[in-house]
C-alpha cells in the first residue's frame, strides 16, 4: 500500500448514448500531490470529475482509492470515504447560512440522528468548520447567506464546504472561473497550502496559467483522451498540446 | 399532455375544466342557459330556447376555449419559471374552484341533467363480448385526434416551434417564436379537447359528477407519463389500455372468486393507474438529476424557528385555558384546528423542508384512523397500543409510497402521490377488512383510568379532557419538528431540497433522507388520523383525495415551509377556529368557502409563494433590512449590503 497512489484511475471510459465523453483515461494522484487536468472546451474534464465522484456511471475501467475499488460506489459514499468535489457552478445551499452549509457537509447522518435531534437539537458545530473557513480566508462570514457573498467569496465558500470533512482528495472543477487576477493568485496560494495539510488536489481548469503555476503533474485531455502528461514544462512544450489549444498555451 | 408541451405544466385541473364544460353543455341542452363560472358575474345567460346538439356543442367548444385561455393568461403564464410546487398548487386551486362552482351553480346531482346519447347506440359482438358502438367510436375518435396531433406536431412549423419552446424557451425566443403565443394556442386546443371529451364520456357512461369526473385526471396522467410527455401515440394507446384494463378488472372482479375477499372489488380498477404510474416512472427515473437538468427557482424560504420555549409555553397555556373555559362549540373548533395543524405539519416536513410534493398525506391519516378503529373493535387491543400500531403501520406505508421519490421529483412525484392516495382510498378504505363503506365507530380512549373520550351528553359534550390530550400530542410533535429543523438533520433535509447533487457531494445519502422525511411525515399524518378517529366516527369519504387537496391548499396558504404556517393552516382549516369565529357551523363545509379558498390558492401561488407567514416575515424583514443596510454603510462593507439587498 505504501507505493500505491492515493487515487488510481485505469482505462476509465464514460459514454453518453453513442458518444465516448471519456475514453480509456488513466492517471494517478499520489499522497499530498497537486495534479492538474486541462483541455479545451468539451474535452471531457467535468465528465471525468463526475465519474470519479460517482455522479455518472463509468462504462469501463477501474477507479481505486486508498487501495479499494470504488468504481461502483454511489456519490455520497465516495464523499464519506474522503473524495470530495466542488462544482463549476458553485452550488451552495442557498437557503442555509455559510455555517449551516458547512454543518451539513461536516457531519454524517446516522440512522438514529432524526430521533436524537427531535428530542435534543444539536448545533452540529465542530472545530473543522472554523478550520475550513480559515483555510479559505472566510473567517467571520459564517452567518451570511450565500447570496450575500461576493461571487469570488462564494467560490471560496464552496471550497470550504468541500474541505470541512478533512478529505484525503479534493476534486476542483474550475475553481477560478469568474475570479479576477488578484483573486486567482490568492486561490493559487491557498491551493498550494493544501498538500502539506494532507489534502491532495485534482485541479481542473482551462485557465492554464493557474494549473501550470500550482500543479506538479499535468494531464491534458482532448476529445476524451489523454494526449499528454508530465511536469508543466514538458506538457507546455508538447506539440500535441499546442495544437489542441491552437497555440494559446504560450500566452501567460 | 398538450398542456405540458405548451408550458411545462402538469395540470391537475384539466379534467375539472372538462367537467365544468360538460355540465354547461348538458344544462344548455336542457334549458338553453349558459352557466357562467365566475363568481361575481350573473349566474347564467340565456342563449337560445331549444338548442340542438350542434349549437350546444359549438357553445361548449367556445366556452372551453375561453376558459383555457383565461386559465393560461391569468394563472400559468405567471408561473412559467416558478417552482413545481407553485404550479401544482395553482392547478389544485383551480380544481377546487371548478368543483365548488359546479356544486354551487348546478343542481346537486347530475341526475336531473339529461345525459342524452350523442353517438349511435347498438353493439357489435367481439369474441363473445358485446361491445357497444359508441365506445368503439369514442376510441376511434381518440386515436384519430392523437394522429392529427402527432402529424401536426411532427410536420408543421407550429408543432416544431412548440416542441422547441417546451425544450428551451430562450432558444425559441431567439429564433423568433413567441413562447407566449404558442402557449395560448396550445392551451386553447387542450381545453377544447378536455371539454369535448368529457361531454362524450359522460354521454357514453351516463355518469357526471363534480368529484369523480375531475379525478379522471389521474388515469389520464398515468397514460401521459407512460408516453413520457412526448409521444401522442404512445399516450393515447396507454390511455385506451388503462381504460380497457380498468373496465375489464371491474367486470372480472365482480365475478371471479380468487381475488381475496379483503380486497374491495370495486377498488382494484381505481388502484390500477397508480401501479402503472409507479412502474412507468421507476423505469425512467434517475437517482440523481443530471448535470444539465434545469434548476427551478427557489422554493419558499424556510425560516429557522426561534423562541421555541416561550412560544410553546404561551401557546399551550392559552389553548389549555380556552379548552377549559370556553363552551363546547369552541372546544370542538379548537380540537379540529389542532388536529388539522398536525396533518398540515406533515406536509410542512415533507414538502416544505425536503421539497417532495405529496398529496397522499391525508390518505395516510385516514389509514391510521381506520386501522386504529379496526384494532380496538375487532381485536380488542386497548387504547395506547392500537394507535401506536396504527401509526407504525402508516409510517411503513409512507416509506413505501416514498420509494418512487428516490427516482422521480417535482411534478411527477405529485402525480405519483395522487395515484397513491386514490389507491389507498379505494383499496383500504373500501376494503371489508377495514370496515367496508360504512362509518366506523371507535371505543372511548382511556389511560390510567382517566376517560379521554370526546363526546358526552348535554352541555358537557366535546369534553375538555380530550382537548388537553390532543393539545399535548400536538405540542410535543411541533416541538420535535422545531428541534429537527434547528439540528443537522433538518439542515440536511433543506440541503436535499435545495440541491440534490450538491447534497450528494457533501456525503448525504439523498434517497435515505427522502425516505426519512416520508417516514416522519407519515408518522405525523398518522397521529393526526388517530386523533380524528377518537374525535368521533370515521367515514371513508372524510379522507377522500379532495380533502387532501383542501389541506395542502390551506397549508400552502399558511406557509408551507414553516411550522408557524402549519399552525395557521390548522386555524384556517374548515371547521376550525376561523370557521367558528366567522360564525359558520362547524359541521359541513360550504361550497362557497371552497370556491373562495380555491381562488385564494391560485392567487397565493402566483403572488406570495411563502404564504401568510412569509408575507408578514417579508414586511418585518424589510424594516430590519433598512436598519442593517444603514449599519453596513457605516462599516463600509458595501458588497455584503448589495448582496443582502439582492437576496430579499
mmCIF file of N, CA and C in Angstrom, chain B residues 248-302:
data_model
loop_
_atom_site.group_PDB
_atom_site.id
_atom_site.type_symbol
_atom_site.label_atom_id
_atom_site.label_comp_id
_atom_site.label_asym_id
_atom_site.label_seq_id
_atom_site.Cartn_x
_atom_site.Cartn_y
_atom_site.Cartn_z
ATOM 1 N N UNK B 248 -62.215 -4.040 -17.638
ATOM 2 C CA UNK B 248 -62.093 -5.487 -17.560
ATOM 3 C C UNK B 248 -62.009 -5.948 -16.125
ATOM 4 N N UNK B 249 -61.163 -5.282 -15.354
ATOM 5 C CA UNK B 249 -60.994 -5.639 -13.947
ATOM 6 C C UNK B 249 -62.320 -5.538 -13.213
ATOM 7 N N UNK B 250 -63.038 -4.481 -13.519
ATOM 8 C CA UNK B 250 -64.303 -4.257 -12.841
ATOM 9 C C UNK B 250 -65.247 -5.419 -13.126
ATOM 10 N N UNK B 251 -65.289 -5.784 -14.411
ATOM 11 C CA UNK B 251 -66.135 -6.874 -14.841
ATOM 12 C C UNK B 251 -65.732 -8.172 -14.196
ATOM 13 N N UNK B 252 -64.429 -8.415 -14.242
ATOM 14 C CA UNK B 252 -63.881 -9.685 -13.834
ATOM 15 C C UNK B 252 -63.995 -9.846 -12.336
ATOM 16 N N UNK B 253 -63.678 -8.799 -11.602
ATOM 17 C CA UNK B 253 -63.584 -8.942 -10.159
ATOM 18 C C UNK B 253 -64.958 -9.132 -9.519
ATOM 19 N N UNK B 254 -66.010 -8.692 -10.206
ATOM 20 C CA UNK B 254 -67.323 -8.938 -9.609
ATOM 21 C C UNK B 254 -67.714 -10.403 -9.763
ATOM 22 N N UNK B 255 -67.089 -11.085 -10.727
ATOM 23 C CA UNK B 255 -67.472 -12.470 -10.954
ATOM 24 C C UNK B 255 -66.497 -13.461 -10.334
ATOM 25 N N UNK B 256 -65.219 -13.137 -10.363
ATOM 26 C CA UNK B 256 -64.228 -14.149 -10.007
ATOM 27 C C UNK B 256 -64.202 -14.395 -8.509
ATOM 28 N N UNK B 257 -63.575 -15.482 -8.147
ATOM 29 C CA UNK B 257 -63.547 -15.855 -6.738
ATOM 30 C C UNK B 257 -62.147 -15.842 -6.166
ATOM 31 N N UNK B 258 -61.151 -15.754 -7.025
ATOM 32 C CA UNK B 258 -59.801 -15.901 -6.474
ATOM 33 C C UNK B 258 -59.292 -14.628 -5.822
ATOM 34 N N UNK B 259 -59.888 -13.504 -6.148
ATOM 35 C CA UNK B 259 -59.436 -12.271 -5.503
ATOM 36 C C UNK B 259 -59.849 -12.312 -4.041
ATOM 37 N N UNK B 260 -58.912 -12.169 -3.126
ATOM 38 C CA UNK B 260 -59.241 -12.319 -1.715
ATOM 39 C C UNK B 260 -60.345 -11.348 -1.297
ATOM 40 N N UNK B 261 -61.137 -11.803 -0.364
ATOM 41 C CA UNK B 261 -62.336 -11.048 -0.040
ATOM 42 C C UNK B 261 -62.005 -9.737 0.665
ATOM 43 N N UNK B 262 -60.781 -9.637 1.224
ATOM 44 C CA UNK B 262 -60.485 -8.391 1.930
ATOM 45 C C UNK B 262 -60.174 -7.258 0.974
ATOM 46 N N UNK B 263 -59.988 -7.600 -0.291
ATOM 47 C CA UNK B 263 -59.799 -6.518 -1.259
ATOM 48 C C UNK B 263 -61.159 -6.064 -1.751
ATOM 49 N N UNK B 264 -61.399 -4.783 -1.746
ATOM 50 C CA UNK B 264 -62.688 -4.325 -2.233
ATOM 51 C C UNK B 264 -62.758 -4.547 -3.732
ATOM 52 N N UNK B 265 -63.883 -5.048 -4.188
ATOM 53 C CA UNK B 265 -63.929 -5.431 -5.607
ATOM 54 C C UNK B 265 -63.931 -4.213 -6.510
ATOM 55 N N UNK B 266 -64.573 -3.191 -6.092
ATOM 56 C CA UNK B 266 -64.622 -2.039 -6.999
ATOM 57 C C UNK B 266 -63.361 -1.200 -6.899
ATOM 58 N N UNK B 267 -62.531 -1.460 -5.900
ATOM 59 C CA UNK B 267 -61.374 -0.610 -5.693
ATOM 60 C C UNK B 267 -60.222 -0.913 -6.626
ATOM 61 N N UNK B 268 -60.141 -2.178 -7.037
ATOM 62 C CA UNK B 268 -58.980 -2.589 -7.826
ATOM 63 C C UNK B 268 -58.785 -1.744 -9.065
ATOM 64 N N UNK B 269 -59.887 -1.471 -9.767
ATOM 65 C CA UNK B 269 -59.714 -0.748 -11.019
ATOM 66 C C UNK B 269 -59.230 0.676 -10.790
ATOM 67 N N UNK B 270 -59.542 1.220 -9.606
ATOM 68 C CA UNK B 270 -59.047 2.574 -9.314
ATOM 69 C C UNK B 270 -57.580 2.559 -8.928
ATOM 70 N N UNK B 271 -57.130 1.438 -8.380
ATOM 71 C CA UNK B 271 -55.745 1.371 -7.950
ATOM 72 C C UNK B 271 -54.811 1.134 -9.119
ATOM 73 N N UNK B 272 -55.362 0.686 -10.221
ATOM 74 C CA UNK B 272 -54.519 0.334 -11.364
ATOM 75 C C UNK B 272 -53.652 1.483 -11.872
ATOM 76 N N UNK B 273 -54.227 2.680 -12.076
ATOM 77 C CA UNK B 273 -53.386 3.760 -12.595
ATOM 78 C C UNK B 273 -52.142 3.981 -11.751
ATOM 79 N N UNK B 274 -52.310 3.840 -10.426
ATOM 80 C CA UNK B 274 -51.173 4.049 -9.539
ATOM 81 C C UNK B 274 -50.041 3.092 -9.878
ATOM 82 N N UNK B 275 -50.403 1.818 -10.053
ATOM 83 C CA UNK B 275 -49.376 0.832 -10.379
ATOM 84 C C UNK B 275 -48.699 1.187 -11.694
ATOM 85 N N UNK B 276 -49.520 1.572 -12.680
ATOM 86 C CA UNK B 276 -48.953 1.936 -13.981
ATOM 87 C C UNK B 276 -47.972 3.089 -13.821
ATOM 88 N N UNK B 277 -48.400 4.108 -13.066
ATOM 89 C CA UNK B 277 -47.551 5.285 -12.873
ATOM 90 C C UNK B 277 -46.230 4.871 -12.250
ATOM 91 N N UNK B 278 -46.325 4.089 -11.171
ATOM 92 C CA UNK B 278 -45.105 3.745 -10.441
ATOM 93 C C UNK B 278 -44.146 2.973 -11.329
ATOM 94 N N UNK B 279 -44.691 2.006 -12.080
ATOM 95 C CA UNK B 279 -43.804 1.194 -12.919
ATOM 96 C C UNK B 279 -43.173 2.063 -14.001
ATOM 97 N N UNK B 280 -44.016 2.871 -14.655
ATOM 98 C CA UNK B 280 -43.504 3.704 -15.737
ATOM 99 C C UNK B 280 -42.391 4.616 -15.237
ATOM 100 N N UNK B 281 -42.587 5.175 -14.045
ATOM 101 C CA UNK B 281 -41.641 6.170 -13.573
ATOM 102 C C UNK B 281 -40.363 5.561 -13.051
ATOM 103 N N UNK B 282 -40.507 4.434 -12.369
ATOM 104 C CA UNK B 282 -39.316 3.852 -11.789
ATOM 105 C C UNK B 282 -38.371 3.400 -12.884
ATOM 106 N N UNK B 283 -38.954 2.997 -14.003
ATOM 107 C CA UNK B 283 -38.102 2.586 -15.111
ATOM 108 C C UNK B 283 -37.375 3.798 -15.692
ATOM 109 N N UNK B 284 -38.078 4.948 -15.730
ATOM 110 C CA UNK B 284 -37.489 6.100 -16.402
ATOM 111 C C UNK B 284 -36.555 6.941 -15.545
ATOM 112 N N UNK B 285 -36.795 6.925 -14.238
ATOM 113 C CA UNK B 285 -36.132 7.914 -13.386
ATOM 114 C C UNK B 285 -34.648 7.686 -13.204
ATOM 115 N N UNK B 286 -33.978 8.655 -12.639
ATOM 116 C CA UNK B 286 -32.579 8.518 -12.278
ATOM 117 C C UNK B 286 -32.435 8.981 -10.836
ATOM 118 N N UNK B 287 -31.484 8.388 -10.120
ATOM 119 C CA UNK B 287 -31.464 8.664 -8.690
ATOM 120 C C UNK B 287 -30.872 10.029 -8.378
ATOM 121 N N UNK B 288 -30.094 10.591 -9.273
ATOM 122 C CA UNK B 288 -29.645 11.973 -9.084
ATOM 123 C C UNK B 288 -29.921 12.725 -10.380
ATOM 124 N N UNK B 289 -30.347 13.973 -10.273
ATOM 125 C CA UNK B 289 -30.606 14.709 -11.501
ATOM 126 C C UNK B 289 -29.324 14.928 -12.291
ATOM 127 N N UNK B 290 -29.457 14.989 -13.603
ATOM 128 C CA UNK B 290 -28.282 15.128 -14.449
ATOM 129 C C UNK B 290 -27.670 16.516 -14.388
ATOM 130 N N UNK B 291 -26.506 16.655 -15.019
ATOM 131 C CA UNK B 291 -25.773 17.906 -14.917
ATOM 132 C C UNK B 291 -26.540 19.044 -15.568
ATOM 133 N N UNK B 292 -27.240 18.712 -16.660
ATOM 134 C CA UNK B 292 -27.854 19.797 -17.421
ATOM 135 C C UNK B 292 -29.312 20.004 -17.085
ATOM 136 N N UNK B 293 -29.820 19.275 -16.080
ATOM 137 C CA UNK B 293 -31.217 19.466 -15.752
ATOM 138 C C UNK B 293 -31.445 20.893 -15.261
ATOM 139 N N UNK B 294 -32.502 21.498 -15.787
ATOM 140 C CA UNK B 294 -32.756 22.902 -15.481
ATOM 141 C C UNK B 294 -33.124 23.035 -14.017
ATOM 142 N N UNK B 295 -32.514 24.009 -13.388
ATOM 143 C CA UNK B 295 -32.887 24.228 -12.000
ATOM 144 C C UNK B 295 -34.010 25.247 -11.909
ATOM 145 N N UNK B 296 -35.029 24.890 -11.139
ATOM 146 C CA UNK B 296 -36.143 25.814 -10.995
ATOM 147 C C UNK B 296 -35.780 26.858 -9.961
ATOM 148 N N UNK B 297 -36.571 27.927 -9.970
ATOM 149 C CA UNK B 297 -36.284 28.951 -8.982
ATOM 150 C C UNK B 297 -36.598 28.405 -7.590
ATOM 151 N N UNK B 298 -36.146 29.120 -6.590
ATOM 152 C CA UNK B 298 -36.153 28.561 -5.243
ATOM 153 C C UNK B 298 -37.550 28.331 -4.677
ATOM 154 N N UNK B 299 -37.600 27.352 -3.795
ATOM 155 C CA UNK B 299 -38.844 27.103 -3.076
ATOM 156 C C UNK B 299 -38.997 28.174 -1.999
ATOM 157 N N UNK B 300 -40.196 28.226 -1.388
ATOM 158 C CA UNK B 300 -40.382 29.231 -0.327
ATOM 159 C C UNK B 300 -39.286 29.140 0.730
ATOM 160 N N UNK B 301 -38.883 30.301 1.227
ATOM 161 C CA UNK B 301 -37.850 30.354 2.247
ATOM 162 C C UNK B 301 -38.317 29.649 3.515
ATOM 163 N N UNK B 302 -37.419 28.900 4.111
ATOM 164 C CA UNK B 302 -37.802 28.175 5.317
ATOM 165 C C UNK B 302 -37.143 28.824 6.523
#
